[in-house]
CSV table of C-alpha atoms and ligand atoms in Angstrom, one decimal:
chain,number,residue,atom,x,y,z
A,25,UNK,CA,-86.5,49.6,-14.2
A,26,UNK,CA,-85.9,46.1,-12.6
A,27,UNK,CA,-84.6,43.4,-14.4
A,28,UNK,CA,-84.8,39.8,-13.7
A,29,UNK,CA,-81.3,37.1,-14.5
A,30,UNK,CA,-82.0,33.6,-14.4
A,31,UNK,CA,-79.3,30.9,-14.7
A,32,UNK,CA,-80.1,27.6,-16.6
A,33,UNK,CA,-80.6,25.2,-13.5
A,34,UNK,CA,-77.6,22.7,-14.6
A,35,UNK,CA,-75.8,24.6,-13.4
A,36,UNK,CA,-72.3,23.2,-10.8
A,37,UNK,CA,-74.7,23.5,-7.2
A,38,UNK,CA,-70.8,24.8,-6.5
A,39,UNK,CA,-71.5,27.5,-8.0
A,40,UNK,CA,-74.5,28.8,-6.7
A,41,UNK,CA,-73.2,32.0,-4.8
A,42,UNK,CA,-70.7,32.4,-7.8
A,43,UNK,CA,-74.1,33.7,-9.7
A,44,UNK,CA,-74.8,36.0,-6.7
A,45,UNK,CA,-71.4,37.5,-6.5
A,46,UNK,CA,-71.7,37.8,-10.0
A,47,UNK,CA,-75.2,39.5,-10.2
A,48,UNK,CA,-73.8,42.1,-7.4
A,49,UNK,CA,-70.7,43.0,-9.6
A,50,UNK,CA,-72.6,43.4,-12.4
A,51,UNK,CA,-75.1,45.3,-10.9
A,52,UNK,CA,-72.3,47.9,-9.8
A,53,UNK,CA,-71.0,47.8,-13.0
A,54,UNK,CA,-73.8,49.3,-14.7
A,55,UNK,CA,-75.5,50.7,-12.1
A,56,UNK,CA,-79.3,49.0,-12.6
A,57,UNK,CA,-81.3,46.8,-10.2
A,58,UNK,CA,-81.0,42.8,-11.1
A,59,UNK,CA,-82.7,40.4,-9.6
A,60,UNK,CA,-81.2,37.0,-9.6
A,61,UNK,CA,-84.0,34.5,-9.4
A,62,UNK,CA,-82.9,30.7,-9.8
A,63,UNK,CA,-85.2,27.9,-10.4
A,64,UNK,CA,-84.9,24.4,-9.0
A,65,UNK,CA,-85.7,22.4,-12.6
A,66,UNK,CA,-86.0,23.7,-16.4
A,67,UNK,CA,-89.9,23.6,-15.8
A,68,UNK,CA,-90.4,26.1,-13.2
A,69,UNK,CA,-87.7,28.5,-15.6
A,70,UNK,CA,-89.7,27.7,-18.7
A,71,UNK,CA,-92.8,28.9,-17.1
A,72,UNK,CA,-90.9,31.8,-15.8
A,73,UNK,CA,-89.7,32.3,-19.6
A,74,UNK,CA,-93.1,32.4,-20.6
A,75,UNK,CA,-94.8,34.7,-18.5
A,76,UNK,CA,-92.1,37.4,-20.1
A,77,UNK,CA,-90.3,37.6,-16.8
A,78,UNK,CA,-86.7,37.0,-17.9
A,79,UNK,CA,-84.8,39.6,-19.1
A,80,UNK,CA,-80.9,38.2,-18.8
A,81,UNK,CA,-79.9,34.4,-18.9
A,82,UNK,CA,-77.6,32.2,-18.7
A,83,UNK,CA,-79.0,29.3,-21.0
A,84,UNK,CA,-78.5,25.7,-21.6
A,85,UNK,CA,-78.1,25.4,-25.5
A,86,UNK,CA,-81.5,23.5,-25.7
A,87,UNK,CA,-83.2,26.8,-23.9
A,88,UNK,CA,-81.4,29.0,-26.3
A,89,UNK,CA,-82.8,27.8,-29.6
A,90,UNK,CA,-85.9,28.5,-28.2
A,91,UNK,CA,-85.3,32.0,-26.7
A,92,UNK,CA,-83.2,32.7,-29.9
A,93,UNK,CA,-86.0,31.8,-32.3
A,94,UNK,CA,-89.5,32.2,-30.7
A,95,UNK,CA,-88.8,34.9,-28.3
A,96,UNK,CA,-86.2,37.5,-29.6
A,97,UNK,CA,-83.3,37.1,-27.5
A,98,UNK,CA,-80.1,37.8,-28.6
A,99,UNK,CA,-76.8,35.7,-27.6
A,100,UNK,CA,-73.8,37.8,-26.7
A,101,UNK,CA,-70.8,36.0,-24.7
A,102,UNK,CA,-70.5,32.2,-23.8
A,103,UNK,CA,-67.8,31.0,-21.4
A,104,UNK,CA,-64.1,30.1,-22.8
A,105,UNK,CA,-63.6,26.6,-23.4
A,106,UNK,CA,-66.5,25.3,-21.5
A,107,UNK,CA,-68.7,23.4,-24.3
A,108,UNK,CA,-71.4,21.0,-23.0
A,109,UNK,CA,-69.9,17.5,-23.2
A,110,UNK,CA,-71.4,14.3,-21.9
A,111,UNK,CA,-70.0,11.4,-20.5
A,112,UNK,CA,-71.5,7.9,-20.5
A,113,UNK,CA,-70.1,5.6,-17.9
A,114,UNK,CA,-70.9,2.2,-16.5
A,115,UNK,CA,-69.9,0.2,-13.5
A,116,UNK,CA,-65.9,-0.2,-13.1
A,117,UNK,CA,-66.6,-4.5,-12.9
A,118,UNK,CA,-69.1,-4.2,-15.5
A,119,UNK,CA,-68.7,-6.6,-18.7
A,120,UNK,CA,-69.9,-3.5,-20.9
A,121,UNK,CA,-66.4,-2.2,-22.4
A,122,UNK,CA,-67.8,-0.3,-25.0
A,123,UNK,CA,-71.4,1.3,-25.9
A,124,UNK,CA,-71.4,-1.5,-29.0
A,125,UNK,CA,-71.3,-4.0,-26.2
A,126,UNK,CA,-75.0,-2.6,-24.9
A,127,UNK,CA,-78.6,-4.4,-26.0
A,128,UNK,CA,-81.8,-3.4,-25.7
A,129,UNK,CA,-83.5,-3.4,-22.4
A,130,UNK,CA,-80.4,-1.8,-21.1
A,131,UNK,CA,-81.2,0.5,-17.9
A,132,UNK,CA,-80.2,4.2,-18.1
A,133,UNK,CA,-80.2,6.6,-15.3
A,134,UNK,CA,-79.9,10.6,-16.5
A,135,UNK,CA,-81.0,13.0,-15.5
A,136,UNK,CA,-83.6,15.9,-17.1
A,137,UNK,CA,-80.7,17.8,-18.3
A,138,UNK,CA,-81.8,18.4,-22.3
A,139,UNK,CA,-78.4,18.6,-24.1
A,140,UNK,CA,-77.0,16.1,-22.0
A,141,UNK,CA,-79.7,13.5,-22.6
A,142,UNK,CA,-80.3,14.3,-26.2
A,143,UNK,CA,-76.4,13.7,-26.8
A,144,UNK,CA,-75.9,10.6,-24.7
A,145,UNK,CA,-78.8,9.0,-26.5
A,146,UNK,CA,-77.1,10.2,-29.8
A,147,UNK,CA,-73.9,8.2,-28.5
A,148,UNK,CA,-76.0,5.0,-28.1
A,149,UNK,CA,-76.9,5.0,-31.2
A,150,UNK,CA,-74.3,2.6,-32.9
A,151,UNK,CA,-75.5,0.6,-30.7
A,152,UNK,CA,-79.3,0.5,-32.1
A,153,UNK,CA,-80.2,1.9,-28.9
A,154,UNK,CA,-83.0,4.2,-28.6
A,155,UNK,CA,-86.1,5.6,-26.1
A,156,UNK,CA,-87.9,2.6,-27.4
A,157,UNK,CA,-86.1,-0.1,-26.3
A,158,UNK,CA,-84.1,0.9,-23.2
A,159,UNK,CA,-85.2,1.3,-19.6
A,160,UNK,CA,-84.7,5.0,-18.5
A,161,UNK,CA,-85.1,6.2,-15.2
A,162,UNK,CA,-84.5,9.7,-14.0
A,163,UNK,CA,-82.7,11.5,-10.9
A,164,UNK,CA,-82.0,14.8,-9.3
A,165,UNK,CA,-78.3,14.6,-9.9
A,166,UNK,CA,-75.0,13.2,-11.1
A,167,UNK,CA,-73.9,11.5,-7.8
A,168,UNK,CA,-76.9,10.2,-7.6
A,169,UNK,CA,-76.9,9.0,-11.3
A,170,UNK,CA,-73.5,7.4,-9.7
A,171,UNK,CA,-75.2,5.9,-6.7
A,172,UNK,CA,-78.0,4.1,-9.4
A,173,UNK,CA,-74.9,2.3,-11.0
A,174,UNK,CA,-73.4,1.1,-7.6
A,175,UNK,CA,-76.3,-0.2,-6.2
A,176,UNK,CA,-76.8,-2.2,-10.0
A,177,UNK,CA,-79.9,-0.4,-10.5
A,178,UNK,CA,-78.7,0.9,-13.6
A,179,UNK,CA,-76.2,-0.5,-16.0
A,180,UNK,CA,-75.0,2.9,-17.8
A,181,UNK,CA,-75.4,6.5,-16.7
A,182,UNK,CA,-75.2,10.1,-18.6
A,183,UNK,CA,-73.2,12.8,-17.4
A,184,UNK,CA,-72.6,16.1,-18.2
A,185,UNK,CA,-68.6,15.8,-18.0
A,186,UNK,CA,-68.1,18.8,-16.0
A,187,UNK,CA,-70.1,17.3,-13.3
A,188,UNK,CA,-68.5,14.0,-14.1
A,189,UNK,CA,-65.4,15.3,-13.6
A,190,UNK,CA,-66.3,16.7,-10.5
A,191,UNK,CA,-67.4,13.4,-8.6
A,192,UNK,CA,-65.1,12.8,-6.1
A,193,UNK,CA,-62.1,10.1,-7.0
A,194,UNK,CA,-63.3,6.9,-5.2
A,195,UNK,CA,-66.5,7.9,-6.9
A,196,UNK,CA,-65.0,7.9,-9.9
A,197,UNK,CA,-62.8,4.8,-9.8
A,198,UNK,CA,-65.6,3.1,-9.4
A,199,UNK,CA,-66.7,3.8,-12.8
A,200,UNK,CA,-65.4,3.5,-16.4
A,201,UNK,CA,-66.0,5.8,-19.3
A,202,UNK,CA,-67.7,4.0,-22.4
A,203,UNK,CA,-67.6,7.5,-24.2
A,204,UNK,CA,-66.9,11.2,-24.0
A,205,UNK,CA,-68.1,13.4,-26.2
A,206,UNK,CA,-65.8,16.0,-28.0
A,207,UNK,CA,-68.5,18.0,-30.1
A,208,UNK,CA,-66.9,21.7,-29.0
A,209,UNK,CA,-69.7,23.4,-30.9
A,210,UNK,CA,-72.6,23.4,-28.4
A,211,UNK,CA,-72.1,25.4,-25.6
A,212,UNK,CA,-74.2,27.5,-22.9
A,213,UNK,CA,-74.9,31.5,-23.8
A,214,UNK,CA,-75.5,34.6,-22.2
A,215,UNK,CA,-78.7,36.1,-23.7
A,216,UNK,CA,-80.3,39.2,-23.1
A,217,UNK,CA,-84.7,39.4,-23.8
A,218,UNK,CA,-86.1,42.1,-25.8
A,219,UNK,CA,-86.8,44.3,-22.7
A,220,UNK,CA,-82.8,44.7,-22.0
A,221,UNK,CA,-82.1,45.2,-25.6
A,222,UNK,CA,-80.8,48.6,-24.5
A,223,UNK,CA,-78.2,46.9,-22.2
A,224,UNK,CA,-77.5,44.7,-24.8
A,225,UNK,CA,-73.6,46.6,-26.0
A,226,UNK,CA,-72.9,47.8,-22.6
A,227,UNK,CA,-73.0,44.1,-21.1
A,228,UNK,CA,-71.4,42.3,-23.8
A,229,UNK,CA,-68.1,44.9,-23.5
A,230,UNK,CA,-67.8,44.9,-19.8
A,231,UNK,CA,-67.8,40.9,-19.9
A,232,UNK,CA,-65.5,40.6,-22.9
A,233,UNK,CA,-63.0,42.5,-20.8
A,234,UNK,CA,-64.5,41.4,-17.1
A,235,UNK,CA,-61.0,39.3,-16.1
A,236,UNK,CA,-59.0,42.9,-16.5
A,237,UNK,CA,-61.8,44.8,-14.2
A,238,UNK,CA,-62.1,45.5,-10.9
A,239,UNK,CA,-62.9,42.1,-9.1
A,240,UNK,CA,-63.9,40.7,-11.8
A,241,UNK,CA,-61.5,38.1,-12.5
A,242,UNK,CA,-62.4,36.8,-8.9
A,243,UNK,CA,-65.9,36.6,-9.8
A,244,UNK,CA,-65.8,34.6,-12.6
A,245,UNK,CA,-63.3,31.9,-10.4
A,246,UNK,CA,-67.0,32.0,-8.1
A,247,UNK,CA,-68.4,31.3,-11.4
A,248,UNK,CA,-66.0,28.7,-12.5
A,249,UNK,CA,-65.4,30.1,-15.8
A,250,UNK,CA,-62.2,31.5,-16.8
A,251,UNK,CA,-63.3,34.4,-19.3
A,252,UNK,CA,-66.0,35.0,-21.7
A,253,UNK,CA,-66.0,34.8,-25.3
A,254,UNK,CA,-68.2,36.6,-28.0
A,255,UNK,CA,-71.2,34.9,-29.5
A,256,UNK,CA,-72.4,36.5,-32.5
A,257,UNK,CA,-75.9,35.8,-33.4
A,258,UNK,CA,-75.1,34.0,-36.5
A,259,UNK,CA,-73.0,31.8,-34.1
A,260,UNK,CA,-75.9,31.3,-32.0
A,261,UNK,CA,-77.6,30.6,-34.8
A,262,UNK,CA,-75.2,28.1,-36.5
A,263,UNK,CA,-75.3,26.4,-32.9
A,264,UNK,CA,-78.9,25.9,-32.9
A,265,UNK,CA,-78.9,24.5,-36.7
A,266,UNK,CA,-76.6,22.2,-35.6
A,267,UNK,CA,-78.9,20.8,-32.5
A,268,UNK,CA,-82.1,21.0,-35.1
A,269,UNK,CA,-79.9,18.3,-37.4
A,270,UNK,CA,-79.7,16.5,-33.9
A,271,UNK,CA,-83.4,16.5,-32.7
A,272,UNK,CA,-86.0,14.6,-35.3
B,220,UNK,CA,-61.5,18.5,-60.0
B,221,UNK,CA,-58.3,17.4,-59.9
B,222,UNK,CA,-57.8,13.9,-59.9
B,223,UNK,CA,-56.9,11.7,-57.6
B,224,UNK,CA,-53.3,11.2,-57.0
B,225,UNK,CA,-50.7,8.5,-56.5
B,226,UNK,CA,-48.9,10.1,-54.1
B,227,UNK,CA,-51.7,10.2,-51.7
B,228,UNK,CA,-53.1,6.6,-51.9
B,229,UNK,CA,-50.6,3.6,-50.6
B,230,UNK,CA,-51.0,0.5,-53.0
B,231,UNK,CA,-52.3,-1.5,-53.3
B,232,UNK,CA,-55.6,0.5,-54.7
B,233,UNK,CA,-58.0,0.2,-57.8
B,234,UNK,CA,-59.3,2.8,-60.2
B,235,UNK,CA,-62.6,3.8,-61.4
B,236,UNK,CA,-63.5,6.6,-63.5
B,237,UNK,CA,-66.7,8.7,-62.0
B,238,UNK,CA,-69.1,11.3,-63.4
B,239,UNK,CA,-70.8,13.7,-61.3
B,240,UNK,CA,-74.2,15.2,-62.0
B,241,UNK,CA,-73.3,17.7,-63.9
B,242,UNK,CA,-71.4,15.9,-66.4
B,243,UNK,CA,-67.7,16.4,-65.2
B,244,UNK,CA,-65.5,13.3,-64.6
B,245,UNK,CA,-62.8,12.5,-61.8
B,246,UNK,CA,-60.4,9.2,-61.8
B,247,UNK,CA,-60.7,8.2,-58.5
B,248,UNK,CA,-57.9,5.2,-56.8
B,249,UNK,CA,-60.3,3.4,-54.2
B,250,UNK,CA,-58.8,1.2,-51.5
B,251,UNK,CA,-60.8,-1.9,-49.6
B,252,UNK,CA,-60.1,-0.2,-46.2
B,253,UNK,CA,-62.6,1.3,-43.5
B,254,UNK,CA,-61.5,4.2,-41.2
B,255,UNK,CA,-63.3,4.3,-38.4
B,256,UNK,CA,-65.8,7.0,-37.2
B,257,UNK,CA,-64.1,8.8,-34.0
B,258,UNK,CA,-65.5,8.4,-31.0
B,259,UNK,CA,-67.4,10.9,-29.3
B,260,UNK,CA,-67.3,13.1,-32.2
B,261,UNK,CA,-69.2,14.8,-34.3
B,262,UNK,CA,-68.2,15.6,-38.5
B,263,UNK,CA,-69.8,18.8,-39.2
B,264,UNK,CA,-69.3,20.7,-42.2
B,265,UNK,CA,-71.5,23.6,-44.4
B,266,UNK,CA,-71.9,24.5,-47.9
B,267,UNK,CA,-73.9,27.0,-49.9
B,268,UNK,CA,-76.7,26.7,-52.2
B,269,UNK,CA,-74.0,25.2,-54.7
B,270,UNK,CA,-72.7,22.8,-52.8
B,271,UNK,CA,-69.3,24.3,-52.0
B,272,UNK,CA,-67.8,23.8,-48.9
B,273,UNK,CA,-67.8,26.8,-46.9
B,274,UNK,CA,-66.9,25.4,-43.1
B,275,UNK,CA,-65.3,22.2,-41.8
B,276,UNK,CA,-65.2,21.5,-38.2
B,277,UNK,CA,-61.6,19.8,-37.0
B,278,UNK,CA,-63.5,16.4,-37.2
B,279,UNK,CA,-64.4,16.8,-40.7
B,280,UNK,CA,-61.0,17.9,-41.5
B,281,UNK,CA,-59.1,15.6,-40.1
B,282,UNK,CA,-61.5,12.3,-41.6
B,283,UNK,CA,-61.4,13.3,-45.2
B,284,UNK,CA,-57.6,13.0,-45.3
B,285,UNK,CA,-57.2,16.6,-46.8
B,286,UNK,CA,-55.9,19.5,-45.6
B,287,UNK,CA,-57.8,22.3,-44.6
B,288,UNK,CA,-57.5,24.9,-47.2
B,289,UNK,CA,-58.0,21.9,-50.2
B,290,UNK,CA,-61.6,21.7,-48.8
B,291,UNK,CA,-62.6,25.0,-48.8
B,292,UNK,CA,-64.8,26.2,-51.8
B,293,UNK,CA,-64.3,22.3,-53.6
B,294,UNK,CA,-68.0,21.1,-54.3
B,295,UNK,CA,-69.1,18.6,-51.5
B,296,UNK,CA,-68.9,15.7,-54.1
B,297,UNK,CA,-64.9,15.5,-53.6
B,298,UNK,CA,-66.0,13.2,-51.4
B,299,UNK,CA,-68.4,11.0,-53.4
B,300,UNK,CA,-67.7,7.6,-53.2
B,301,UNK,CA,-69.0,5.6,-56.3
B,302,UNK,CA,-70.6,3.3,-54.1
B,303,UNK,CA,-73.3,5.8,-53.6
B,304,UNK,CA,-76.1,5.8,-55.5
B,305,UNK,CA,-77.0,9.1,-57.2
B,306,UNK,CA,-80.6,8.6,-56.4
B,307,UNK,CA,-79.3,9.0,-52.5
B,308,UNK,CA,-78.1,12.6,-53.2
B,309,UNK,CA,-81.4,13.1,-55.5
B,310,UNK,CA,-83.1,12.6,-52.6
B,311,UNK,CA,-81.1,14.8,-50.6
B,312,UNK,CA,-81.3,17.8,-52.9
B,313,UNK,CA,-85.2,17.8,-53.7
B,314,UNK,CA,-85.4,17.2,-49.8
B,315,UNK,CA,-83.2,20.2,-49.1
B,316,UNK,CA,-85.4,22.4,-52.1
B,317,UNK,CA,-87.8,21.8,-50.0
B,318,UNK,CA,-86.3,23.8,-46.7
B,319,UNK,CA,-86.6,19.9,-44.8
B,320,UNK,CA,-84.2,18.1,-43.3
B,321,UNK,CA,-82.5,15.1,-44.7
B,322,UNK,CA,-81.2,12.0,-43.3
B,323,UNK,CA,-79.0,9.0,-44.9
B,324,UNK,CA,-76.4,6.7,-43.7
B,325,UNK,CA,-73.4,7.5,-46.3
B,326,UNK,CA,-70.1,6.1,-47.4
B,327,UNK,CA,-67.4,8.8,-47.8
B,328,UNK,CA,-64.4,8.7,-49.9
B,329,UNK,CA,-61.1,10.4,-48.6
B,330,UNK,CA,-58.0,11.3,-49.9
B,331,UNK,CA,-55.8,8.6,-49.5
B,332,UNK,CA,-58.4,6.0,-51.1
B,333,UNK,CA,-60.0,4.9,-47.8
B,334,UNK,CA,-63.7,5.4,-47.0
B,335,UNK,CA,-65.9,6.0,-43.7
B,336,UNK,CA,-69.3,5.7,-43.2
B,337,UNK,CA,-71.3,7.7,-41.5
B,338,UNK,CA,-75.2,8.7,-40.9
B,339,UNK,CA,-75.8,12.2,-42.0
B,340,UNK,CA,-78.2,14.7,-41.5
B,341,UNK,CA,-78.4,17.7,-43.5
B,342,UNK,CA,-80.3,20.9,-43.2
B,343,UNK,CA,-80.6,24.0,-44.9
B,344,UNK,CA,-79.9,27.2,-42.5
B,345,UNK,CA,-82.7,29.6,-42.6
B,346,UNK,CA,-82.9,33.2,-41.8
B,347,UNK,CA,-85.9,35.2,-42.7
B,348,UNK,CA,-87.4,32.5,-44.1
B,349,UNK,CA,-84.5,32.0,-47.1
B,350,UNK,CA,-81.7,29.3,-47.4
B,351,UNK,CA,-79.0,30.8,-47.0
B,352,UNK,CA,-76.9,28.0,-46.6
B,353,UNK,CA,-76.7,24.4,-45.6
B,354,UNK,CA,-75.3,22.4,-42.8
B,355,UNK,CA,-74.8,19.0,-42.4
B,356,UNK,CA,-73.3,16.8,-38.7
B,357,UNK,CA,-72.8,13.4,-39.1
B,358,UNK,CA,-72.5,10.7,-36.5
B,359,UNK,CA,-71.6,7.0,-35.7
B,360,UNK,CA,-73.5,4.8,-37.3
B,361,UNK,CA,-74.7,1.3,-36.3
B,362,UNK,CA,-72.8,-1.6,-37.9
B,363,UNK,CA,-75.9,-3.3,-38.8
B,364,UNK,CA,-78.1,0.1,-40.4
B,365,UNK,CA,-74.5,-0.1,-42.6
B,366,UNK,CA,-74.6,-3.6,-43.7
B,367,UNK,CA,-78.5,-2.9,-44.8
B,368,UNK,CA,-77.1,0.0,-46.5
B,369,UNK,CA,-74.1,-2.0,-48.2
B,370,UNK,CA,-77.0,-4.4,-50.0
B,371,UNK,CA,-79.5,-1.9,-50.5
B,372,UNK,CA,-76.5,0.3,-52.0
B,373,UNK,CA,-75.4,-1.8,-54.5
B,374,UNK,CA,-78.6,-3.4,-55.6
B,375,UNK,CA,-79.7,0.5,-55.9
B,376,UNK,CA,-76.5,1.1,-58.5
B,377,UNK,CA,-77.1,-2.1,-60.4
B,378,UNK,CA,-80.8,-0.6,-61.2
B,379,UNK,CA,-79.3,2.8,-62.2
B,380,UNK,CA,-76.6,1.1,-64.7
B,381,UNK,CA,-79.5,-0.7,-66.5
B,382,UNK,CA,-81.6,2.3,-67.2
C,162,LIG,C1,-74.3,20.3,-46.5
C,162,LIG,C2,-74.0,19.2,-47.5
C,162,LIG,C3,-73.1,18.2,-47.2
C,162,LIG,C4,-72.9,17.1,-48.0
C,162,LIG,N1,-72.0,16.2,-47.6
C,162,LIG,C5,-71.7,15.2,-48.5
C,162,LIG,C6,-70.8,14.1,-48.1
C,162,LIG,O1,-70.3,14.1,-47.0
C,162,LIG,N2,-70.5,13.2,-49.0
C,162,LIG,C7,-71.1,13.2,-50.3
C,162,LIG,O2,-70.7,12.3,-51.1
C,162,LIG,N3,-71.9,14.1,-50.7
C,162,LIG,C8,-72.3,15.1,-49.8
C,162,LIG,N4,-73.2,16.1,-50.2
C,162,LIG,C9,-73.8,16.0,-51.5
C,162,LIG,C10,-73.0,16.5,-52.6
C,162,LIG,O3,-73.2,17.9,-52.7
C,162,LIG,C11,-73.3,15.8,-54.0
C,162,LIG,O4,-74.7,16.0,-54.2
C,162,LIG,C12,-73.0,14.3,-54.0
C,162,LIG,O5,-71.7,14.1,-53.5
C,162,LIG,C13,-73.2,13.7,-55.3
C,162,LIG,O6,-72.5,14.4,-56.3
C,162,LIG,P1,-72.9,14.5,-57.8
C,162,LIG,O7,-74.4,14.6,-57.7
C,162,LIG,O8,-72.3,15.7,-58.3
C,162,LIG,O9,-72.5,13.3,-58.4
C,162,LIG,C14,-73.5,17.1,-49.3
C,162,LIG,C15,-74.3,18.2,-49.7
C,162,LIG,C16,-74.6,19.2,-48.8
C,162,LIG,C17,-75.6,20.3,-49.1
């Protein structure tokens, strides 16, 4: 039996061959064949999804609700102290100081990350801002999201803040935060497919203890996260009621 | 419920008697002064199919003024402010009876007499197809969706003290 990971393409590109060192340790581990299969955008994985062809994956909490819900996965560790947060940030001489300060017809630039772009257009709401009345126009990725602001092309950007805080520092002094988020609840998941249900205990122990095995504290640096924590179905499940009160 | 105290609200503050749904009364000490919705964040808290809160996150916590273990079990309405209409909550609980979601811009009471406003959304949590719970995260509002709801608020409560 061959199974198939995938990893939720918003992924840090830093940590591409994280996921490969990864998918080698684990494969040791518990001695089974994984192929590691990335896809370029959320489209090409969906499809993937679909066609039944993932058995393990990493999953951005927009992914999980559906994978949860309509196709029988089950959620079993999510990275310490890693929750999706999203940063909204406009030029450093801009006169916007604050998101009340925004008006319609402002110019966004995002990119098609889900959670980020449903939250940042949550945090323009007290602003009566909304997919109606501003201009949006998307990019491949948070320094080029940066680049659209520079160049006054767009007035305000979204940013997961992990990638935000990632942008180099002259990038970043050129650019002021309006708002961070500090939500804590959504985060990514591991989740395993009904076709690895059998693998289901073994994984979730060996990555609960993964920084006191062999290597595997190492890996998970590759990965950039620092340990994982258990998530229990119902708090999969309390997750994804809390993005359904978020989505209309 | 107990009422609310003194010791918790700074004068200067008013009082107003209120009465809940279900009959019971609470003398509540109300100050003119808006705390305001932190940024970023999100209030999240659950009850179940009574009402009583079961979950607060830190957010919700720390804007209702009371501590932690106060909260827990206490029927949502501890936070009622009597410039709610009870047709809002009507609506909210036929809405919920009908497993849909719910949302309202709503003006919260806290402890220490102050108030926030927020816009809610509430949902019940289904698994098997049953409520087992409900859940509701509320955000920043908009200054002006609050000012509508400051006018159509109070002409709302004027209607429901004449009938
Ligand atoms: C999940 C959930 C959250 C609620 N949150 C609030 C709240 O923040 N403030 C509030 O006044 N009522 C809230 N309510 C409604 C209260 O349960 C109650 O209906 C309302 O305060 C009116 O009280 P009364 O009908 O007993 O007078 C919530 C209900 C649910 C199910």
């Amino acid at each position: 039996m061959k199974y198939t990971m995938t990893v939720s393409p918003d992924f840090p590109l830093d940590h591409i061959a994280g996921w490969y060192i990864f998918n080698t340790w684990l494969q040791v581990k518990l001695g089974i064949n994984i192929h590691l299969e990335l896809y370029d955008n959320f489209d090409l994985q969906r499809e993937a999804i679909e066609r039944g062809e993932i058995d393990i994956i990493y999953a951005n909490p927009f992914d999980a609700s559906m994978l949860i819900r309509e196709k029988g996965f089950t959620a079993i560790v999510k990275p310490h102290a890693r929750a999706d947060e999203v940063v909204i940030a406009a030029a450093i001489d801009s006169s916007i100081e604050a998101i009340e300060d925004l008006n319609p017809e402002t110019r966004l630039a995002k990119t098609n990350d889900p959670d980020v772009n449903m939250i940042g257009m949550i945090m323009l709401e007290p602003a009566n801002l909304n997919a109606k009345n501003i201009i949006e126009e998307q990019v491949d990725t948070h320094i080029l999201i940066a680049k659209r602001i520079f160049s006054g092309h767009a007035d305000i950007g979204f940013f997961l803040k992990d990638s935000y805080d990632s942008l180099s520092q002259f990038v970043r002094s050129q650019l002021q935060v309006l708002v961070s988020s500090q939500i804590d609840d959504i985060t990514h998941t591991l989740l395993i497919g009904p076709n690895a249900k059998d693998l289901q205990e073994e994984i979730q122990s060996i990555l609960l203890n993964m920084q006191d095995l062999e290597k595997g504290q190492g890996v998970l640096d590759s990965m950039g996260i620092k340990s994982w924590d258990i998530q229990t179905q119902e708090d999969a499940e309390f997750m994804i009621d809390l993005m359904d009160t978020l989505v209309d | 419920m107990k009422d609310m105290q003194s010791v918790d609200v700074l004068e200067p503050y008013t009082e107003r008697q209120i009465q809940y749904h279900d009959g019971s009364e609470r003398a509540l000490l109300l100050k003119d002064e808006e705390v305001p919705f932190p940024e970023g964040k999100l209030i999240v808290s659950r009850t179940n199919l009574e009402g009583m809160i079961t979950h607060g996150n830190y957010s919700f916590v720390e804007m209702s003024g009371y501590e932690e273990e106060e909260l827990m079990g206490m029927p949502h309405c501890v936070l009622r402010h009597p410039d709610m209409p009870s047709a809002a909550f009507k609506d909210l609980w036929s809405t919920l009876q009908r497993q849909e979601k719910w949302h309202g811009y709503v003006k919260n009471l806290r402890k220490d007499g102050r108030y926030y406003w927020v816009y809610a959304t509430v949902i019940p949590n289904i698994r098997h197809n049953e409520t087992v719970s409900y859940t509701s995260v509320r955000r920043k509002p908009s200054r002006s969706k609050i000012d509508e709801c400051i006018q159509l608020y109070a002409q709302m409560i004027q209607e429901e003290n004449q009938t």
